[in-house]
Each structure stands twice: as C-alpha cells, then as structure tokens.
Amino acid sequence: MSAAEDPVGTLAALDAGELWLAAGCSSGDRWATRELESTLLPAVVPALAHLRLEAAVLEDIKQITLQRLLTGSPNTSAKILEYAGRGRLRALVKVVALRLGVDIIRRRGREPTESATPDDWLVERLSTGMLSPESRAMKTEHTHAFKEAFGVAVQELSDRARGVLRLHVLHQCTIDEIGALHGVHRSTAARWIAEARDSIGNRVRRHLRSSLGLTSQGVESLLESLDSQVELSLSRLLPRGLGS
Amino acid sequence: MNGEHDPVTSTVPDTPGPAVGDPAGDCLSDEQLVELACGTSSLGWLDQAHAHAATCTRCAALLAEVGRMRARESPDPTTVDARPPSLSLRPLAVGDRIARFVIEDELGAGGMGVVYSAYDPILDRRLAVKLVGDHRRSEQARLLREAQAMARIEHDNVVRVFEAGEFDGKVFIAMEVMEGGDLRQWIRRGEHSWRQIVELFVQAGRGLDAAHEHGLVHRDFKPANVLLDGGRARVSDFGAVGFISGRDHRITSDAIVDEPDAGGAVTTIVGTPRYMAPEQARGDTPTAASDQYSFAVSLYEALTGQVPESSAQCGSTAVAGVPRAVFRCLARALAPDPGARHPTMAAMVVVLERALSRRARRIRASLVGGALVVGLGLGGILVPLPSSPCASPEDELSGVWDAQRRAELQSRLADGRQLGDAEWSRIARTIDDYAESWGHIRHEACLDTRVRAEVSESVLDRRMACLDERRIALEETLALLLDDRASGRELELVYELPDLSVCDDLSAVVSDVALPLTEEHREEVERAERARAQADLALIVGGVDPALESIDALLESTSWQPTQAYLLATRARLLLGQKSQQALHAWRGAYEAAVRSRDAELQLLLEMAVVDYLIGTNELDDAGFWMSVVGARARRKQGKRAVQLARMRASLARAEGHLAAARDELEAGIVLAKASDSAKVLLDVLYGDLGGVEMEQGNTEEALAATELAVAAATEAYGAGSLRALRWRTNLVSMSLSRRDSSWVERELREILATAGSLQYETGASQLLAMVLRIEGRAREAYAIDEARSDWCVSRLGPTHPQTVESLGSVARDLMLLGDTEGAEAMLERAVAAPRDVPGVSVQLLADLSYARRENGDLEGADEALSRADDIVAASPESRPRWEAALHQERGMLELARGRPRLAAEAFRRALAATVGRAPPAHVAVARLGLARALRSDGQPEQARAEAQRALAGLADADDGDSPLAREILDFLGEQ
Ligand SMILES: [Zn+2]
C-alpha cells in the first residue's frame, strides 16, 4: 500500500513531509514533535480499539510510543528516520502501540496460568465445542479419543490452514480481516476456512474409526452420531456463510 | 529474522508469560509487522509467522490485531461486515464470544445476569465473564461506567476485573476466577480468634478503600461478598458488578434472601437489609460512608454472632479478649448520621490495625525493643508528593550523599582501612555517578509530568516509588560502609546498587513497579529495604541470626503483599547462604509469595539463589531443573544478568563434571562481560572460575594464566588492595604450590597478608600459610597464625559461623602437632558445639576430637565422639568412603586402647576395605599397621607380621620407603 492509498493519511500523503517530520523529530525540534503527536499518534486509538483499553491507558501508550520512536540506541539513529520516506511511519506507530497494548493486557493478567500454547487451545476449543452441550450425556469414556483425534487432525493441517483457523476460532477474526491480513479476497479466506474445516472433519472421523476400532456395531453407531456431532460443532464454531 | 535486536523491539519488556518451551522460530519484529500492516509481506513469510504463532500467544495476538487493523483501513466496499450476528435472540453457547472472550461454559445465572467461564486469547487463560443488563438506558450507562472504573482498580484486596464493556446491549465484566470460598462461609466454620477475624476484615476494608479512591461505592458490602484465597481477602460484587436493582434481593425483616424474586418487583433500593445503612434503606444514594456502615455491621456480627442494635449498644459491647477499641471503632462507623462516621474507610482501617498491633506490639517489644513500633499515623493516604514539584537535581540527595557524607566516608575508609587513593577515588566516583544519575532521572520524571505534561500523574507516582527504593538502597549501602562491623568486604556492594534505568523506562515502570498505596506501605518498603541491606551485610561479614530475627519481626508487622514477598525472599537468601536445613522450606514459601505478587524479577532472583544452593549441596538434578527455568525466564536478559547466568551454567556444568562445557560457558560469559559496562565488574570472577576449571582438568599453565587475568581484572575494577584481587592472588599461590619452592610461597603469602590489612583473614592467605608451615614442620608458627585467625572469626563472625568452626579445627591440629592434646581437645569441644549442617566438617572434627580424648585417656568420651560421627555418616544419603575409612581407623585405635583387639581388628579391616584402591598408599599402610597391632595383641604374631610387611611393601612401591610411617612400621617389626 503506498502512502497515497492511505485513506486516513493527511501528512503521510507526502513522503517528503514524513521525512521532514522525522528529521525534525529526531533532531529534537519541539514543533516537529508536536506535529507528530497531533497527526500520527491519534491513529493509535482506532488501531487499538479491539483491545478495549481505558482512555488513560491509551494516553500512556501514546506517550511511550512517542518515546520509543524518538529515541534510538547509541549506535543507531532514531527508529523514526528508518521508516520515514518509505511511507511506513504511520504503520510503525500503530505496530509499536499495538505491541504495547497487547503486552499491557498480558501483563495485567500475569500470574501462573495453564501451560498451553495457542494450538493446545485450538484443539481444546474444537473438541469441547463438539462435546457440549448436546453430547454431554455421552462424553465420558470417549472424551479422550475425541480430543486426541482433534489434536492429530489439527497438527496435520498446513501452517496456513492452522493459522487461519486460529485467527478465526480463537481470535474472532472475520473472513474480511483474514483476507486483508493475507492480501487475498474475502472469498479466498472463506474457502481456506471451509477447506480446513472439511479437512478436520474427515481426519477426525478417520482417526476415531482407527482408534475406537471398526468391528463393533456399537462403535459404528456411536461414530454415526459422532459424525453429526462433528458437523454440528464445526458449524457452530465456524458459522458464517462459508459455502459448503 | 535474525537474532539482532532493533532498538524498538529490544526495549519492549519481555513478558515471560505462559509460553511452553521455546516457540518455533523468532518472534515477529516491528519491521515485519510494519510490512504486514502495509500489505507487502509474502504469503510464504506469513506461513512461517503462523508456524511461530502456533506456540507463541503474544505473536498470535499481534497477527490477529494487525489483520483487524488492515481490514479496517482498507474496507472493501463490495462486502458487508461479516461480524457475528447479534446473539440476543438465543442464549450464548460454548464457542460463542463476548467481545474477544470465547465462552467455555456457563457457571451460573441469577435474576439479572449470567456468569460464564471463558477463554481470553490475549491473556491466554480462563476467566469469568459476567453479562448483566438493565432495560433503563440511564442505569445501563451507570453500570458501564462503574464496571470500567472497576477495571482500573488493581488492588490485592479487590477481585480483579480485567475488562468491561458493552456487548449486545448488555454490560460484560471479565474478571478473575476465584476458587476459594467466601468470608461468610469462613465465619460459619467458627472458632476463629478475634485477631484472625479483624485481620481479614482489615484486608477487606483496604479493598473497599481502594474502590472509594476510584470513586466507586460498593452498595452491598457483606461477608458473602468477600472472597478468600489462601489467607487473602478480596472484595467482589461491587454495585455494578454484582447487582442491578433490588430484584436480586427480596427485602424481608430478618433474613437475607439471595434468590431472585420471581415476581420481579422493581425497587431502586440496592443492598442487603441486614447490613444496610439507614440512609440507604431510606432510598438515598449510598455513599462511601454507607459502605463503612455495612462493613461495621458485618464485622460486629462476625465478632459477636449478632447484628448491633445501635451505635451506642455497639460502643458498650464487651467480648472477652477483644479490645474495647475495636467496638468503639465500630460504634463510630455505625453512627446514624453519615457525617459522624470515620472520615474514610482508610481511617477506620487504621484504627482497627492499631487495635491489632497494640496487642502484638506488647509481645514484640519484649523481643526486640521499641525499634519496630509500627508507624500508623497516616495510613490510607496516598503518597504525598514533594510540595515543590521539581526540586533541582543536586538538592534531591542532600543528607544521603553530599559533600559532608562524602568527607565522612573518605575519612572512615582512609583512616580505618588504609584504603589507597586509587581505591577511594574509584568508589567515590561510582557513588557520585549513581547519585547524579538518580537526581537527573528524578528531575526529568518530574518535569515530564508537572511541567511538560507529557506523562500522567499515575506514571509519575510509580517512577517516584521506583526512585525511592533506589534511594533507600543507596542510603543503606552507605550505612554499611560506615558500620562498625565493616571490614572492607562490603565495599563491593557499591558496585551492586540496583539498576536506575528501570525508573526511566516508562513501560517498565508502568508494568513492573508496584505502587505502595499508603504511607504505611511506603514505610514497610523502607524497613524491608533496610532489612535486606543488613542481610547482605550479614551474608558477607556474619551476624546472620540477628538479621533473621529482625526480618521475622518485620514480617509480623508487614501487611503489604509485595513487601512480604520481598522479606520472605531476603530471609530465604540468608538461609540458603547458611546452607541451613530450613533453607529449602523457606525458599518455597518465598517463591510462592513472589509468584502471588506477580513479581517476575523477584522470582528470577530466587530461582538463581536456589540454583546456587543446589549446586552447593550437590543436588544437581534439581539444580538443572531450576537452571532451565532461569534460562527460560531470562532468555532476553542482557548485561550483568546474562553474565551471571553464564557463570551459573558454568558452575552447574562444573559440578556435573562437564569441565569442557563449563569452560565454554565461562568463555562466553567473558565475551559478554567485556561488551557490557555494567558487567565488567564480574570479569574477574569469570576468569577466576576459569582458572579453577583449568586446574581441575590438570592444565596448570592455563589455570595460572586465567587466574593472572582474574587478578588483573579485579585490580582494574576494584583496585590492587581489594579483597577480590587479593583472593585471586592467593589462588594463584595455591595453584603454584607444586612448582615453586616454599620460600617463594611464604614470601608471596606474607605480602598478600600485609597488603590486605584488616581484610587479611578473608583472603584465605593466612589459612594457606598456616597449612604450608604445618607441612614444613613449623607447627608453632602455624599455631600463631591459626590462633589469631580463629580469634578474629569468633569475634567477627560469631562462634557458629562455618569459618569459625574450621579455624578452631585448624588450631586443634596445630596443638596436636605441638603435643598439647588437652588444648586441642578444648578447641575441638568448642568447634563441635556449633550447630553446623555441613556433615563433612562435623565428621572430621568429631574424628579429631575422638583422637584427642583418647590421647588424654578419656576412652568413653572418645567412643561418644565417634558414635556421633557414625550417626552423621549413616544419615548421609551418599556413601563417603573417605569419612568411613577415617572413622574405622579411629575406632580401631580406640578398641586397641581399650584392650579389645578383636573389635579393633574388625575396624581396621573395614578401614582397609574403604581405602584400598581409593586412598593414597600411606592411608592404606596406616590401616594395615593398625591391623597388624590388633592381630599381635590378639595372639596372632604371624599374621601381624605379614600385614606389617605388606604395609611396608606398599609404601616402598610408592617411593615412600623411608618416611616416618615406614620407620614406625620397621620399629613395629623389630619389637618382636
Ligand atoms: Zn512470538
């Protein structure tokens, strides 16, 4: 995205202006600093909207972001100079603020937590989603097998399919957001999710068949009901008009 | 991305977080995220980013947020927003979301609200989400306002609200999940002392006060709304969070009914009648004073089992054991007129605390005198800022470090310790620099907020708290240098002053500095910091027991959790340093406290301390485990910490016998230390350790070279007369023993001792010199040195210090060589009287004592000493052939002296079994000679002769054929 396409940009419309600003800021020109504060820092607020931080905290984040942009390590120039002129200063401001915001939320909750990775949660989410509330009655002895099957199925997905599912299921990203992140059309993002879902459904069924055994009549009928459970849970987790 | 740190990401504090193991690949850099935000990343790169995010929550969250940012900024006009449809038509189910929280389960539902357990992808953990709503818009707005205000409160005694907002026309509140029960249940379990009850209420009172400080009124304080979590009370269910309207609580004359009223009668009165203030019952808007009233009713009920009838009745209540002051305090809070109650909740809490401490103080006073009287004057008032907002940097430390103090210190150090000019100016410069940069940071912090208005007041408070801690550390360090017990060793502490840059880093300050809420907390912090400094001194120059006592006393009077954790950690470090048996137990308690107060730095400190301890006690598996924890936590640490870690890894590798690995770690540490200004002061230690490792590998040349570098580095950093330089010089001498003649060794050691002055007994040189003299047969000179050293140890370190015990043992050895077995026995009696947990030292001393007693004709006493040593060996988890051999040998000699040759022969055979193939030939020969004597006494001259000849042959094989021992054996053979 060039600076000219930036819909919010006023200052960033001109790379040269950005460069001037950066040079002014890094040499300690107070006027340039104030200009930076009034033109670029406000973008922090919408960028962090989803994090729902309090106004006072957002103010602090703005200040710290500013401090980070203006100070370089002893051997390098200020960060701001490297990015200005490439039309990326606005993005840098938001990225620095975003990282601060995510860290502040994480730090607030800092205490020993369950030791789980995002993927562990993804498996947990998919499998418990399947098991409740409809199948609470029958969950007991096969719970472990379900979880395992989901775990294996998730691990067998490609990095991208897994990443996309994670964004969608754990982080509540819409297909528009996933499309925008990957630079593809929303329909492509939707197709990725649908494919990941189908792939998981098939693999879970296959793993369950092999782990629970094929011969017993009871197991077959259980699997049939499971099949519908898998569909049900996936459709609830991944609900929005994804073709198929 | 390679591992280089760019200036922005590297200053972002590393959150240890819940990551399991190492995430695959490196974390996403700002540069990469900028590319992503600008849409110029390749899909291939994104796939790698996804792979990393599979194990790294932080980056996973960043990816999602950048995606959201992009979608918002380049909306595709042909598409409609595909956000989740409104869920108001159906109940929420597993997998649905409230804001970013993913629902896992429904925990419960009441009249107006539902509580779910949910997962937060950013915090990566479970929490509770309450969804409440009201059909009236004004009420809804108030709810939201209050819920968001709740989220601003970070207090140990308030249930944590992480986030609040609007969702689907309702207000949601995401808060921590509490596992423990509530105060009502606890009271009903019964039989608690008044003190326990008041203590818990004091905590709850502090929580209420914190809410009042944020402009929040609880409206329904009662024991059921105070949740307990391991001895800590937290207030929950504040107005907005708990209820919406009176529909939650039917008003009846005598009972609390928590169930929702099916009739749904709407009343504007919120609260539970039993605890409700009169003005609240009338329908007036409740205030902080109303909460105070409810608090007083609850506490009165908890103490007496009944609700107070009136303020007057409360004031005249008497319950055995409970101070009258408590009821007088409650009576004031129960005044019908809100204006007549305590001015604030904090003020009331202070009165209650005084009632608690008055009793406690009486007990403590007899133990430690008046020094610990708790300052209660200003509890509950926010830390006052200096009246003139930004004093000039030079004035800030007057009284702590100014021209007068400087001169005082100079004369003390120059006169008392013959400190050279170079050493003095090095120390003075270090303190000057520290003080100057402290003043500068403080001044700038003040200007940032008060003059430039760039940084908020709350951040300023934290920066000031951060600076205050460091000022106290400086004050205490200076006090140590001027302390009468100071010997010069404590000079090193000047180089260990806490890092100032933390106070300058806004984000570190915001997230890492706990803000003392009250004047009293601040005093607690100050007292704890002083205790820590005293403990550091005790670890260096002795006096651990008084330091422990004063920490224990402080712990009793400390109420602020972060300070408690800090004190517990200090206590644990003292005990670990003593290798005490309670050390690990104390450590565990301290570690839990550090985890609870979310103090990652303190956790790291404790983890490092326990690794040191476990290496020392040879528990290497555990040491390895904690080392890996330290490694994971401190992965991104730089400078001094990184160097300390390298040294620690080296110690572990060395203890495990991986000498090559230890050398690699030390060499890596040396590279790091050379590159960092703050870590340069550790360079000598790394070289010194390296020398030790080379020596163990048998590379004497390399060992000497490394140790010479250690001497040079210590001279550079601390001066030629510093203890560290002298110690490394002593090491150099001990490594050269086999290649230098004894006159060189003696000259070198005497020179070290002369340079050391008052530090001479801490260099190790006097010990080494005495040993050399003893070997030379100059026992009288050795005795003079050892005796002076042991006098010094007794007076400076106390009678039980390990070094004292060791020195007494050395004196006893000298006396034995001089033939004074009675004097030796007396020394050893003193040595073994010290309660020491180091088995090796005790066994050695007891064996010596047995020898001395036997020589003095006290055979029963000799037996008793040996039995004690036997017990220690039996209790030791590992088999120690050298100890066992020594004890069997002594046993054999004792039984011979008692005229029981069979038992003696038995013991000598065991000594032989423990020495053959393991110990030097002389030890084997000694055992054989003993056996020969026993056999002869038992009437077996042939066998006795054979053993004696084998002993002689063994010595001849080792080219020891004409030693005194060999002559003794020949004498034995000739006696027949
Ligand atoms: Zn990462």
Coordinates of N, CA, C and O and ligand atoms in Angstrom, one line a residue, chain B residues 23 26-28 52 56 58-59, ligand 1:
Chain B
P23 N 9.0 -21.2 21.6 CA 8.2 -21.1 20.4 C 9.1 -21.4 19.2 O 10.3 -21.1 19.2
D26 N 11.7 -17.2 15.6 CA 11.8 -16.0 16.4 C 10.5 -15.3 16.4 O 9.7 -15.5 15.5
C27 N 10.4 -14.4 17.4 CA 9.1 -13.6 17.4 C 9.1 -12.6 16.3 O 10.2 -12.2 15.7
L28 N 7.9 -12.1 16.0 CA 7.8 -11.2 14.9 C 8.4 -9.8 15.3 O 8.1 -9.3 16.3
H52 N 5.1 -20.0 13.8 CA 5.6 -19.5 15.1 C 4.4 -19.2 16.1 O 4.5 -19.5 17.2
C56 N 3.3 -19.3 20.3 CA 3.6 -18.0 20.9 C 2.3 -17.2 21.0 O 1.9 -16.6 19.9
R58 N 1.8 -14.3 22.3 CA 1.9 -12.9 22.1 C 1.9 -12.6 20.6 O 1.2 -11.7 20.1
C59 N 2.7 -13.4 19.8 CA 2.7 -13.1 18.4 C 1.4 -13.4 17.7 O 0.9 -12.8 16.8
Ligands
ZN1 ZN 6.5 -14.8 19.4

